[in-house]
């Protein structure tokens, strides 16, 4: 299943409204935690940074990768 949601880091949200960005990301992170995902894929650098930070703060150890990284791993 593919998680659909917002990481909260869009535009300048992460910089200007960090608390709100964390709140926006919370349901998506909870979905990841519940489903025990092995890897999270995002093509957006800001989203990847936000997700990595939030996962680390929550003690979750999922990998966050760009789609090209995922493809490179698959071809190895």
Short mmCIF file of N, CA, C and O in Angstrom, two decimals, residues 46-74:
data_model
loop_
_atom_site.label_atom_id
_atom_site.label_comp_id
_atom_site.label_asym_id
_atom_site.label_seq_id
_atom_site.Cartn_x
_atom_site.Cartn_y
_atom_site.Cartn_z
N UNK A 46 12.92 18.46 0.59
CA UNK A 46 12.39 18.99 1.86
C UNK A 46 11.56 17.95 2.60
O UNK A 46 11.66 17.83 3.82
N UNK A 47 10.76 17.20 1.86
CA UNK A 47 9.94 16.14 2.49
C UNK A 47 10.83 15.05 3.07
O UNK A 47 10.60 14.58 4.19
N UNK A 48 11.84 14.65 2.32
CA UNK A 48 12.75 13.62 2.80
C UNK A 48 13.43 14.07 4.09
O UNK A 48 13.53 13.30 5.06
N UNK A 49 13.88 15.33 4.13
CA UNK A 49 14.52 15.85 5.34
C UNK A 49 13.54 15.87 6.51
O UNK A 49 13.88 15.45 7.62
N UNK A 50 12.34 16.35 6.27
CA UNK A 50 11.32 16.41 7.32
C UNK A 50 11.00 15.01 7.84
O UNK A 50 10.95 14.78 9.04
N UNK A 51 10.80 14.07 6.93
CA UNK A 51 10.47 12.70 7.34
C UNK A 51 11.61 12.06 8.11
O UNK A 51 11.38 11.42 9.15
N UNK A 52 12.84 12.21 7.64
CA UNK A 52 14.00 11.66 8.36
C UNK A 52 14.07 12.22 9.78
O UNK A 52 14.27 11.48 10.74
N UNK A 53 13.93 13.54 9.90
CA UNK A 53 14.00 14.16 11.23
C UNK A 53 12.90 13.67 12.15
O UNK A 53 13.15 13.35 13.31
N UNK A 54 11.68 13.62 11.64
CA UNK A 54 10.55 13.21 12.47
C UNK A 54 10.65 11.73 12.85
O UNK A 54 10.33 11.35 13.98
N UNK A 55 11.08 10.90 11.92
CA UNK A 55 11.25 9.47 12.22
C UNK A 55 12.32 9.29 13.29
O UNK A 55 12.13 8.50 14.22
N UNK A 56 13.42 10.01 13.16
CA UNK A 56 14.50 9.91 14.14
C UNK A 56 14.03 10.35 15.53
O UNK A 56 14.32 9.70 16.53
N UNK A 57 13.28 11.46 15.59
CA UNK A 57 12.78 11.96 16.87
C UNK A 57 11.83 10.97 17.53
O UNK A 57 11.75 10.90 18.75
N UNK A 58 11.12 10.19 16.72
CA UNK A 58 10.18 9.21 17.25
C UNK A 58 10.83 7.85 17.47
O UNK A 58 10.18 6.90 17.88
N UNK A 59 12.12 7.76 17.19
CA UNK A 59 12.85 6.50 17.40
C UNK A 59 12.52 5.43 16.37
O UNK A 59 12.72 4.25 16.62
N UNK A 60 12.04 5.84 15.20
CA UNK A 60 11.71 4.89 14.14
C UNK A 60 12.86 4.85 13.14
O UNK A 60 13.46 5.87 12.84
N UNK A 61 13.15 3.67 12.62
CA UNK A 61 14.35 3.53 11.80
C UNK A 61 14.06 3.14 10.35
O UNK A 61 14.70 2.27 9.80
N UNK A 62 13.06 3.76 9.75
CA UNK A 62 12.78 3.50 8.34
C UNK A 62 13.78 4.26 7.49
O UNK A 62 14.21 5.34 7.85
N UNK A 63 14.11 3.69 6.34
CA UNK A 63 14.95 4.41 5.39
C UNK A 63 14.07 5.36 4.59
O UNK A 63 12.96 5.01 4.21
N UNK A 64 14.58 6.54 4.31
CA UNK A 64 13.91 7.50 3.43
C UNK A 64 14.82 7.66 2.22
O UNK A 64 15.98 8.05 2.37
N UNK A 65 14.30 7.33 1.04
CA UNK A 65 15.11 7.36 -0.17
C UNK A 65 14.43 8.14 -1.28
O UNK A 65 13.21 8.21 -1.34
N UNK A 66 15.25 8.66 -2.17
CA UNK A 66 14.78 9.25 -3.42
C UNK A 66 14.45 8.09 -4.35
O UNK A 66 15.07 7.02 -4.27
N UNK A 67 13.48 8.24 -5.26
CA UNK A 67 13.14 7.15 -6.17
C UNK A 67 14.35 6.61 -6.96
O UNK A 67 14.44 5.40 -7.19
N UNK A 68 15.27 7.48 -7.33
CA UNK A 68 16.44 7.02 -8.06
C UNK A 68 17.35 6.15 -7.19
O UNK A 68 17.96 5.19 -7.68
N UNK A 69 17.43 6.45 -5.90
CA UNK A 69 18.19 5.60 -4.98
C UNK A 69 17.57 4.22 -4.88
O UNK A 69 18.27 3.20 -4.87
N UNK A 70 16.24 4.20 -4.81
CA UNK A 70 15.52 2.93 -4.74
C UNK A 70 15.78 2.09 -5.99
O UNK A 70 16.04 0.89 -5.91
N UNK A 71 15.73 2.75 -7.15
CA UNK A 71 15.98 2.04 -8.40
C UNK A 71 17.42 1.54 -8.47
O UNK A 71 17.67 0.41 -8.89
N UNK A 72 18.38 2.35 -8.04
CA UNK A 72 19.78 1.94 -8.05
C UNK A 72 19.98 0.72 -7.16
O UNK A 72 20.69 -0.22 -7.53
N UNK A 73 19.34 0.71 -5.98
CA UNK A 73 19.42 -0.45 -5.09
C UNK A 73 18.84 -1.69 -5.76
O UNK A 73 19.38 -2.79 -5.62
N UNK A 74 17.75 -1.51 -6.49
CA UNK A 74 17.10 -2.65 -7.15
C UNK A 74 17.98 -3.24 -8.25
O UNK A 74 17.96 -4.44 -8.48
#
